[in-house]
PDB file of C-alpha atoms in Angstrom:
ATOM      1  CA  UNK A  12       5.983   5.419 -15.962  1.00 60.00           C
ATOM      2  CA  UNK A  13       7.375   9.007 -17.421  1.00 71.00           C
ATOM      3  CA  UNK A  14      10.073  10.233 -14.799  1.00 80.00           C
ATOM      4  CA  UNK A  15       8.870   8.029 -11.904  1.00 83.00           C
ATOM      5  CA  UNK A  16      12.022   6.145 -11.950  1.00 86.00           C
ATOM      6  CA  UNK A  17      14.280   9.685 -11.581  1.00 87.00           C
ATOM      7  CA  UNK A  18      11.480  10.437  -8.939  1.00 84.00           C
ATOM      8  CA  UNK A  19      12.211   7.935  -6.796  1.00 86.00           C
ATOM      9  CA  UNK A  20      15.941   7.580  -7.348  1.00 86.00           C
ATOM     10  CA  UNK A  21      15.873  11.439  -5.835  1.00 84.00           C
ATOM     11  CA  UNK A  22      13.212  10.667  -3.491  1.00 81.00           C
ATOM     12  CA  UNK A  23      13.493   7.116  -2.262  1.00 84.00           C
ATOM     13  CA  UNK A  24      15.074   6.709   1.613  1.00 81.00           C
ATOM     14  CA  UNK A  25      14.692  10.797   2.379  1.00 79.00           C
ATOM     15  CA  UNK A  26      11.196  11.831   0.969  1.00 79.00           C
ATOM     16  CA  UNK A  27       8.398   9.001   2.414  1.00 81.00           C
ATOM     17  CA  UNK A  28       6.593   7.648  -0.459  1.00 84.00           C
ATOM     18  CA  UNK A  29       2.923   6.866  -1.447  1.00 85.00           C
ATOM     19  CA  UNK A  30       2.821   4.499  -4.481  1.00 87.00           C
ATOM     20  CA  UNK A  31      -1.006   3.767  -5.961  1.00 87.00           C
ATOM     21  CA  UNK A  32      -1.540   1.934  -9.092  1.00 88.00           C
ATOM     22  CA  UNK A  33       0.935   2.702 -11.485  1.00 89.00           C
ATOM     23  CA  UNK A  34       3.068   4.446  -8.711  1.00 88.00           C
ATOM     24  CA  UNK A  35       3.339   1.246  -6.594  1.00 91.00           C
ATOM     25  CA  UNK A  36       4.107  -0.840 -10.226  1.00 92.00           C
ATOM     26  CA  UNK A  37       7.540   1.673 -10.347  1.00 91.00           C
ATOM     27  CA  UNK A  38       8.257   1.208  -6.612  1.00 93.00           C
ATOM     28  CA  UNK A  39       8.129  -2.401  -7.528  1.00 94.00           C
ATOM     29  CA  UNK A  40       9.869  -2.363 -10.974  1.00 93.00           C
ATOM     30  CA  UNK A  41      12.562   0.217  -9.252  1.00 93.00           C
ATOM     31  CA  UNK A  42      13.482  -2.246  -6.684  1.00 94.00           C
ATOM     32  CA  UNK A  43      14.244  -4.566  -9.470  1.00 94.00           C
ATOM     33  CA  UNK A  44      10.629  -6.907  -9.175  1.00 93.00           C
ATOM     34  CA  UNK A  45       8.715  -7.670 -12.991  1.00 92.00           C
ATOM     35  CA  UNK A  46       5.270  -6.221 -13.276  1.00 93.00           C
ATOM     36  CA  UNK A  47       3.635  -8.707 -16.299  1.00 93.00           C
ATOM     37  CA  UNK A  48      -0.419  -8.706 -17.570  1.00 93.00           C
ATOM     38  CA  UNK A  49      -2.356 -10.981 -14.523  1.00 90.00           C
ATOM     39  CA  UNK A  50      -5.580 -10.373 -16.628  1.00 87.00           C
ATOM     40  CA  UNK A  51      -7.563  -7.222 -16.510  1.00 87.00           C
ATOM     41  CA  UNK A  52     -10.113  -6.540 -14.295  1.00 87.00           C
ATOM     42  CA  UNK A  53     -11.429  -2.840 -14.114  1.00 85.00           C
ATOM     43  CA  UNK A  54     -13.961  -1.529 -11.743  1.00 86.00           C
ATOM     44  CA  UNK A  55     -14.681  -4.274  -9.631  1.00 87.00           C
ATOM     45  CA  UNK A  56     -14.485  -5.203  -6.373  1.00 88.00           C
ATOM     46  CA  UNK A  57     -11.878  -8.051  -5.071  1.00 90.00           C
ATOM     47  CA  UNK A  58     -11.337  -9.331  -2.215  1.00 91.00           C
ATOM     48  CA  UNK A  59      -7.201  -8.765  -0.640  1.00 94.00           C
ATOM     49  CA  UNK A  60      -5.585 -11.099   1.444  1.00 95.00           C
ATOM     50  CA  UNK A  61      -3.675  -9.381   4.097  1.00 95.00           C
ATOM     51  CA  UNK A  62       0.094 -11.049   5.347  1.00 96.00           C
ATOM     52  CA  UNK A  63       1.332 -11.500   8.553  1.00 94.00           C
ATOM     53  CA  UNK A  64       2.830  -8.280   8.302  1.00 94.00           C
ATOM     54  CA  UNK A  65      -0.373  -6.498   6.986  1.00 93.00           C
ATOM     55  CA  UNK A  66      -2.199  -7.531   9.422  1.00 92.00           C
ATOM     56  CA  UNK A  67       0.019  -5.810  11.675  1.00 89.00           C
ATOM     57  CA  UNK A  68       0.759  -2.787   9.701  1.00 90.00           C
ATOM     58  CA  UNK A  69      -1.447   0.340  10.892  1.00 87.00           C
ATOM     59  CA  UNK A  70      -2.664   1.598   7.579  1.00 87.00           C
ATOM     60  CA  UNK A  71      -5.183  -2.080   7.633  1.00 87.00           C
ATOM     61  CA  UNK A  72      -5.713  -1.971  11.092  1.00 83.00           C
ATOM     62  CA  UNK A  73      -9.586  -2.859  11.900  1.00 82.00           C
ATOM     63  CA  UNK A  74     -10.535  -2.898   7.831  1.00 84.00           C
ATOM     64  CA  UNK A  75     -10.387  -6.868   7.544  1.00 80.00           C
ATOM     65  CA  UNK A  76     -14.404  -8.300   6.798  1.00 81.00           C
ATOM     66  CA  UNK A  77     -13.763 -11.457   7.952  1.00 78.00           C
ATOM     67  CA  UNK A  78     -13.128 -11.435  12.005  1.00 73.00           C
ATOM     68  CA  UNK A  79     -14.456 -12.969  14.652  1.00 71.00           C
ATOM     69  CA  UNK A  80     -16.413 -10.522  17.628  1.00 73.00           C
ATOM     70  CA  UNK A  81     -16.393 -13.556  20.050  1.00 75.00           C
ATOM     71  CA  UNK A  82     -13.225 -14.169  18.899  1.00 71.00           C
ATOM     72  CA  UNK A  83     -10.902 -11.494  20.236  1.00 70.00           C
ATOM     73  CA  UNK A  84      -7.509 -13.272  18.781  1.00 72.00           C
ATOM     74  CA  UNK A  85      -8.775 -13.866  15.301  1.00 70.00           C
ATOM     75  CA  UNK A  86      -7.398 -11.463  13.378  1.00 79.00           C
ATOM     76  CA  UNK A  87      -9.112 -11.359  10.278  1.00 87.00           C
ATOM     77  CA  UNK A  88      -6.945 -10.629   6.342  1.00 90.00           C
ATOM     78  CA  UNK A  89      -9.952 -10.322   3.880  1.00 92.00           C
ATOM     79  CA  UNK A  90     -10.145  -6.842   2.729  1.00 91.00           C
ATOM     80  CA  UNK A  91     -12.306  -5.894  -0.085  1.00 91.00           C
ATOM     81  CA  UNK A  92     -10.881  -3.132  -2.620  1.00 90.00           C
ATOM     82  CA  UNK A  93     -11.114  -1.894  -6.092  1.00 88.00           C
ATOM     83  CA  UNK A  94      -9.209  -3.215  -8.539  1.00 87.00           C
ATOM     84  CA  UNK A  95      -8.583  -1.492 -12.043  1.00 86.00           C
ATOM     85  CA  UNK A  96      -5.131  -3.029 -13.728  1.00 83.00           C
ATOM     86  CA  UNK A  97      -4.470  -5.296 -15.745  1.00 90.00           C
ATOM     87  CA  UNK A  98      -0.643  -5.795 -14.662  1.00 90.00           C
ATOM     88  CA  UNK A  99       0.750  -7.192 -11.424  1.00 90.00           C
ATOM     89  CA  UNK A 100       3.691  -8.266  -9.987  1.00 91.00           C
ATOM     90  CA  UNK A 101       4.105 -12.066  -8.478  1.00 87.00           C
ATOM     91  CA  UNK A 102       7.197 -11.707  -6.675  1.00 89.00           C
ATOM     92  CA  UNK A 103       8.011  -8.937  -4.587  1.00 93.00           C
ATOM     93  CA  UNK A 104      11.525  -7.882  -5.146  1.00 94.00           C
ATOM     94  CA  UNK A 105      14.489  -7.605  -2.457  1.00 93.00           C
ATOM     95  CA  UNK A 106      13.906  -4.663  -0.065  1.00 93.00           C
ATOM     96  CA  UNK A 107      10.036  -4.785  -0.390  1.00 95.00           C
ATOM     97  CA  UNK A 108       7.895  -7.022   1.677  1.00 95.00           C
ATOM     98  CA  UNK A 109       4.484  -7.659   1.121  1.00 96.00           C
ATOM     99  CA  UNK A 110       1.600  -6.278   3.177  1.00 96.00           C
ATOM    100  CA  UNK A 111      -1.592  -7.902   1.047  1.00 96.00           C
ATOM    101  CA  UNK A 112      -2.102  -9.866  -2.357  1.00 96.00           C
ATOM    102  CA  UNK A 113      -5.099 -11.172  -4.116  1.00 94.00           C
ATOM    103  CA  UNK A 114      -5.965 -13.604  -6.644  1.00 92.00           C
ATOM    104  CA  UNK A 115      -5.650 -13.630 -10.341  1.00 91.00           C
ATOM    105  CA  UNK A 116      -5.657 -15.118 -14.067  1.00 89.00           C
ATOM    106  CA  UNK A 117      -1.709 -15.867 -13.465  1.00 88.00           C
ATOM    107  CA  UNK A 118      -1.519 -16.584  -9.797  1.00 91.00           C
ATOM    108  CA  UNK A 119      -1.553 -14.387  -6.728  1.00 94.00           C
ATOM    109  CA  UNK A 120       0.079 -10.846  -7.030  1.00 93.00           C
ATOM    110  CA  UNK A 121       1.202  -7.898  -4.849  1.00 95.00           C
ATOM    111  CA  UNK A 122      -1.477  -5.815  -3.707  1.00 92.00           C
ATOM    112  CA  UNK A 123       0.205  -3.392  -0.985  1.00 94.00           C
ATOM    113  CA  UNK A 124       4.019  -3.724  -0.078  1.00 95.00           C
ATOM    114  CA  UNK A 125       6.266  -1.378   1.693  1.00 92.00           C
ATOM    115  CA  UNK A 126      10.374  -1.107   1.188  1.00 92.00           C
ATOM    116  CA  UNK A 127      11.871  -2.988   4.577  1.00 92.00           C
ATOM    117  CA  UNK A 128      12.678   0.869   5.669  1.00 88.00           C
ATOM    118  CA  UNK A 129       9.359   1.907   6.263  1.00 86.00           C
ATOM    119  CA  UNK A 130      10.025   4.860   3.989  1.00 84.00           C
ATOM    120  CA  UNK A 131       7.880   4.182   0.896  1.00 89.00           C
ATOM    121  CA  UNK A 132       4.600   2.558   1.063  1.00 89.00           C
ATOM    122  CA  UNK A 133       2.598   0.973  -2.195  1.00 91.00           C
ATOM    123  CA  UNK A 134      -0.873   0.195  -3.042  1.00 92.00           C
ATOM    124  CA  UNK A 135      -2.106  -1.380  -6.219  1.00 92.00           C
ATOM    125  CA  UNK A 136      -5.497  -0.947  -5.235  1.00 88.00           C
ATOM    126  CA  UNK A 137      -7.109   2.905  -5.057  1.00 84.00           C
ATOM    127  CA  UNK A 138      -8.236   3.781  -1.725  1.00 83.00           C
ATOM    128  CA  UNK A 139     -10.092   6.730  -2.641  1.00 79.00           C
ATOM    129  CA  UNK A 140     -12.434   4.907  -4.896  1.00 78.00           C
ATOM    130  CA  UNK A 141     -15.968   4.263  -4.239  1.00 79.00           C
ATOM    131  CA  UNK A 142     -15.308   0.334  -4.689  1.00 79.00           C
ATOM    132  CA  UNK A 143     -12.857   0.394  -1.781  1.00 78.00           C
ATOM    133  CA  UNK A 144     -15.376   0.551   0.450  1.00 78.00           C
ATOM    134  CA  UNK A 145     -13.089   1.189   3.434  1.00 77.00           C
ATOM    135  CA  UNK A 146     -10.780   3.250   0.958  1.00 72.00           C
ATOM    136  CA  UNK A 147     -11.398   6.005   3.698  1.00 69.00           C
ATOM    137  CA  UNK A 148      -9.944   4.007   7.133  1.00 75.00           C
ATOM    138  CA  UNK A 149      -6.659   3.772   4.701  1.00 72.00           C
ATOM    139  CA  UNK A 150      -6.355   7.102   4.027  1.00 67.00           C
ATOM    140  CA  UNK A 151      -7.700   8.142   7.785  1.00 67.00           C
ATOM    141  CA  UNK A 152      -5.405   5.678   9.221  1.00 65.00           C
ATOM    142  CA  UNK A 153      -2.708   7.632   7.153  1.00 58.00           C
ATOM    143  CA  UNK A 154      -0.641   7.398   3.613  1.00 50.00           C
ATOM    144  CA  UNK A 155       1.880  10.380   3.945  1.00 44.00           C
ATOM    145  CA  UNK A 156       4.274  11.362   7.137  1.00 43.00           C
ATOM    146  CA  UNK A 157       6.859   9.134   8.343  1.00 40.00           C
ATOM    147  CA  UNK A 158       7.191   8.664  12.331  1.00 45.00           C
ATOM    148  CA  UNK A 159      10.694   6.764  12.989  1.00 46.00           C
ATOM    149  CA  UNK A 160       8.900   6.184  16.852  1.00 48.00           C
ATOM    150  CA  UNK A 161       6.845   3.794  15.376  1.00 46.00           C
ATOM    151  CA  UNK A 162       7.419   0.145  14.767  1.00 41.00           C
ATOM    152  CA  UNK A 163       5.219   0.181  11.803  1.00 38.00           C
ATOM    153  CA  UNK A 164       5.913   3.838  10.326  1.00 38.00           C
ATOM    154  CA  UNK A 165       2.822   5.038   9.427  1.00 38.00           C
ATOM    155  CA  UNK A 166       1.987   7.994   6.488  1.00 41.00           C
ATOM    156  CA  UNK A 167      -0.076  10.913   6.729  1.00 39.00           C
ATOM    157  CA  UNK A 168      -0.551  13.420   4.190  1.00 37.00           C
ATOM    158  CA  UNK A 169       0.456  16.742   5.376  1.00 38.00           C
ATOM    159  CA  UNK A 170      -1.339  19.906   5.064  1.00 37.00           C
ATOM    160  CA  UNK A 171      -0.001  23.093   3.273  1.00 38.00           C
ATOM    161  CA  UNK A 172       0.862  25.111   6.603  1.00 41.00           C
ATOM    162  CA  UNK A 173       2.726  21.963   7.915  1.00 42.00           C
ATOM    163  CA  UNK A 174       4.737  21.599   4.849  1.00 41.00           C
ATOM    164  CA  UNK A 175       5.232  26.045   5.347  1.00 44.00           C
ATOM    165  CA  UNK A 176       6.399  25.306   8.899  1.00 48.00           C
ATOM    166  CA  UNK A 177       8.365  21.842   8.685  1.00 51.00           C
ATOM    167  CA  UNK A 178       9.872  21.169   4.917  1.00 50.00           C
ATOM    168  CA  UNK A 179      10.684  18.062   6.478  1.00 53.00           C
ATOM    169  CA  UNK A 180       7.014  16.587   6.519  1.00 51.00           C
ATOM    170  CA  UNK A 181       6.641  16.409   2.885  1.00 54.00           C
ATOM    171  CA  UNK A 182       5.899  13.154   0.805  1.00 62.00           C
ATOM    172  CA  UNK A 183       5.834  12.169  -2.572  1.00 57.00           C
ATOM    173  CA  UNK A 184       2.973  10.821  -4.129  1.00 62.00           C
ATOM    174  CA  UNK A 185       3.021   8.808  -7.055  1.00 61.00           C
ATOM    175  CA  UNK A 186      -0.054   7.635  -9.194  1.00 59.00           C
TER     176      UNK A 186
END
């Protein structure tokens, strides 16, 4: 993972976080959880299984395939995204708790988890491919600026003049 570990060591708790593939396997492996082989799959689609606390979370709001229209109460958790790694983590280490997981060779592993600040924020799926075909709601709904008013802090990646006129709205993203 190069310097990622130094990266978020400086970063982690002041700087939000956006961890995708590899970046979300050092937020994981830098809060102490084991990233092993869970069988490769690359380029395909796979269906994610949101948790309680996905469901919730802002960044999956409205993306889940499987609700119910007549059914206002059913939230729904499957969310189909791409999948290109061949490594996954099982169990999510202290300080992290899992937003999503999905099925594999070895057993069900991580898919999105945040730390239990709110300040870092990991995906081991990529949003901004073509497989994830709502890859666009997550990004839209916002990876990148942290809003402590929220009960669910919620990312947005900010734009050069905001970063000129607030240093403070900066994030780190890690890939």
């Amino acid at each position: 993972a190069g310097c990622m570990m130094e990266l978020i060591d400086a970063a982690l708790g002041t700087i939000p976080i956006l961890g995708v593939c590899l970046g979300f396997q050092a937020l994981l492996e830098h809060h102490g959880g084991a990233v092993e082989p869970c069988g490769p799959v690359h380029g395909k689609s796979v269906p994610m299984t949101l948790t309680e606390a996905g469901v919730k979370h802002p960044v999956f709001q409205d993306l889940a395939t499987d609700t119910e229209p007549d059914q206002p109460d059913h939230l729904g958790t499957q969310v189909p995204v791409a999948r290109y790694h061949s490594l996954g983590c099982t169990d999510l280490p202290r300080g992290m708790r899992c937003l999503a997981r999905t099925s594999t060779d070895t057993g069900e592993v991580a898919m999105a988890a945040e730390t239990d600040d709110g300040r870092a924020l990991g995906m081991q799926f990529h949003p901004e491919s073509i497989l994830t075909e709502q890859g666009h709601e997550v990004v839209d709904h916002g990876p990148l600026e942290y809003d402590a008013q929220d009960d669910y802090p919620v990312f947005v990646l900010p734009t050069a003049q905001a970063v000129a006129a607030d240093p403070d709205s900066r994030g780190i993203v890690l890939g």
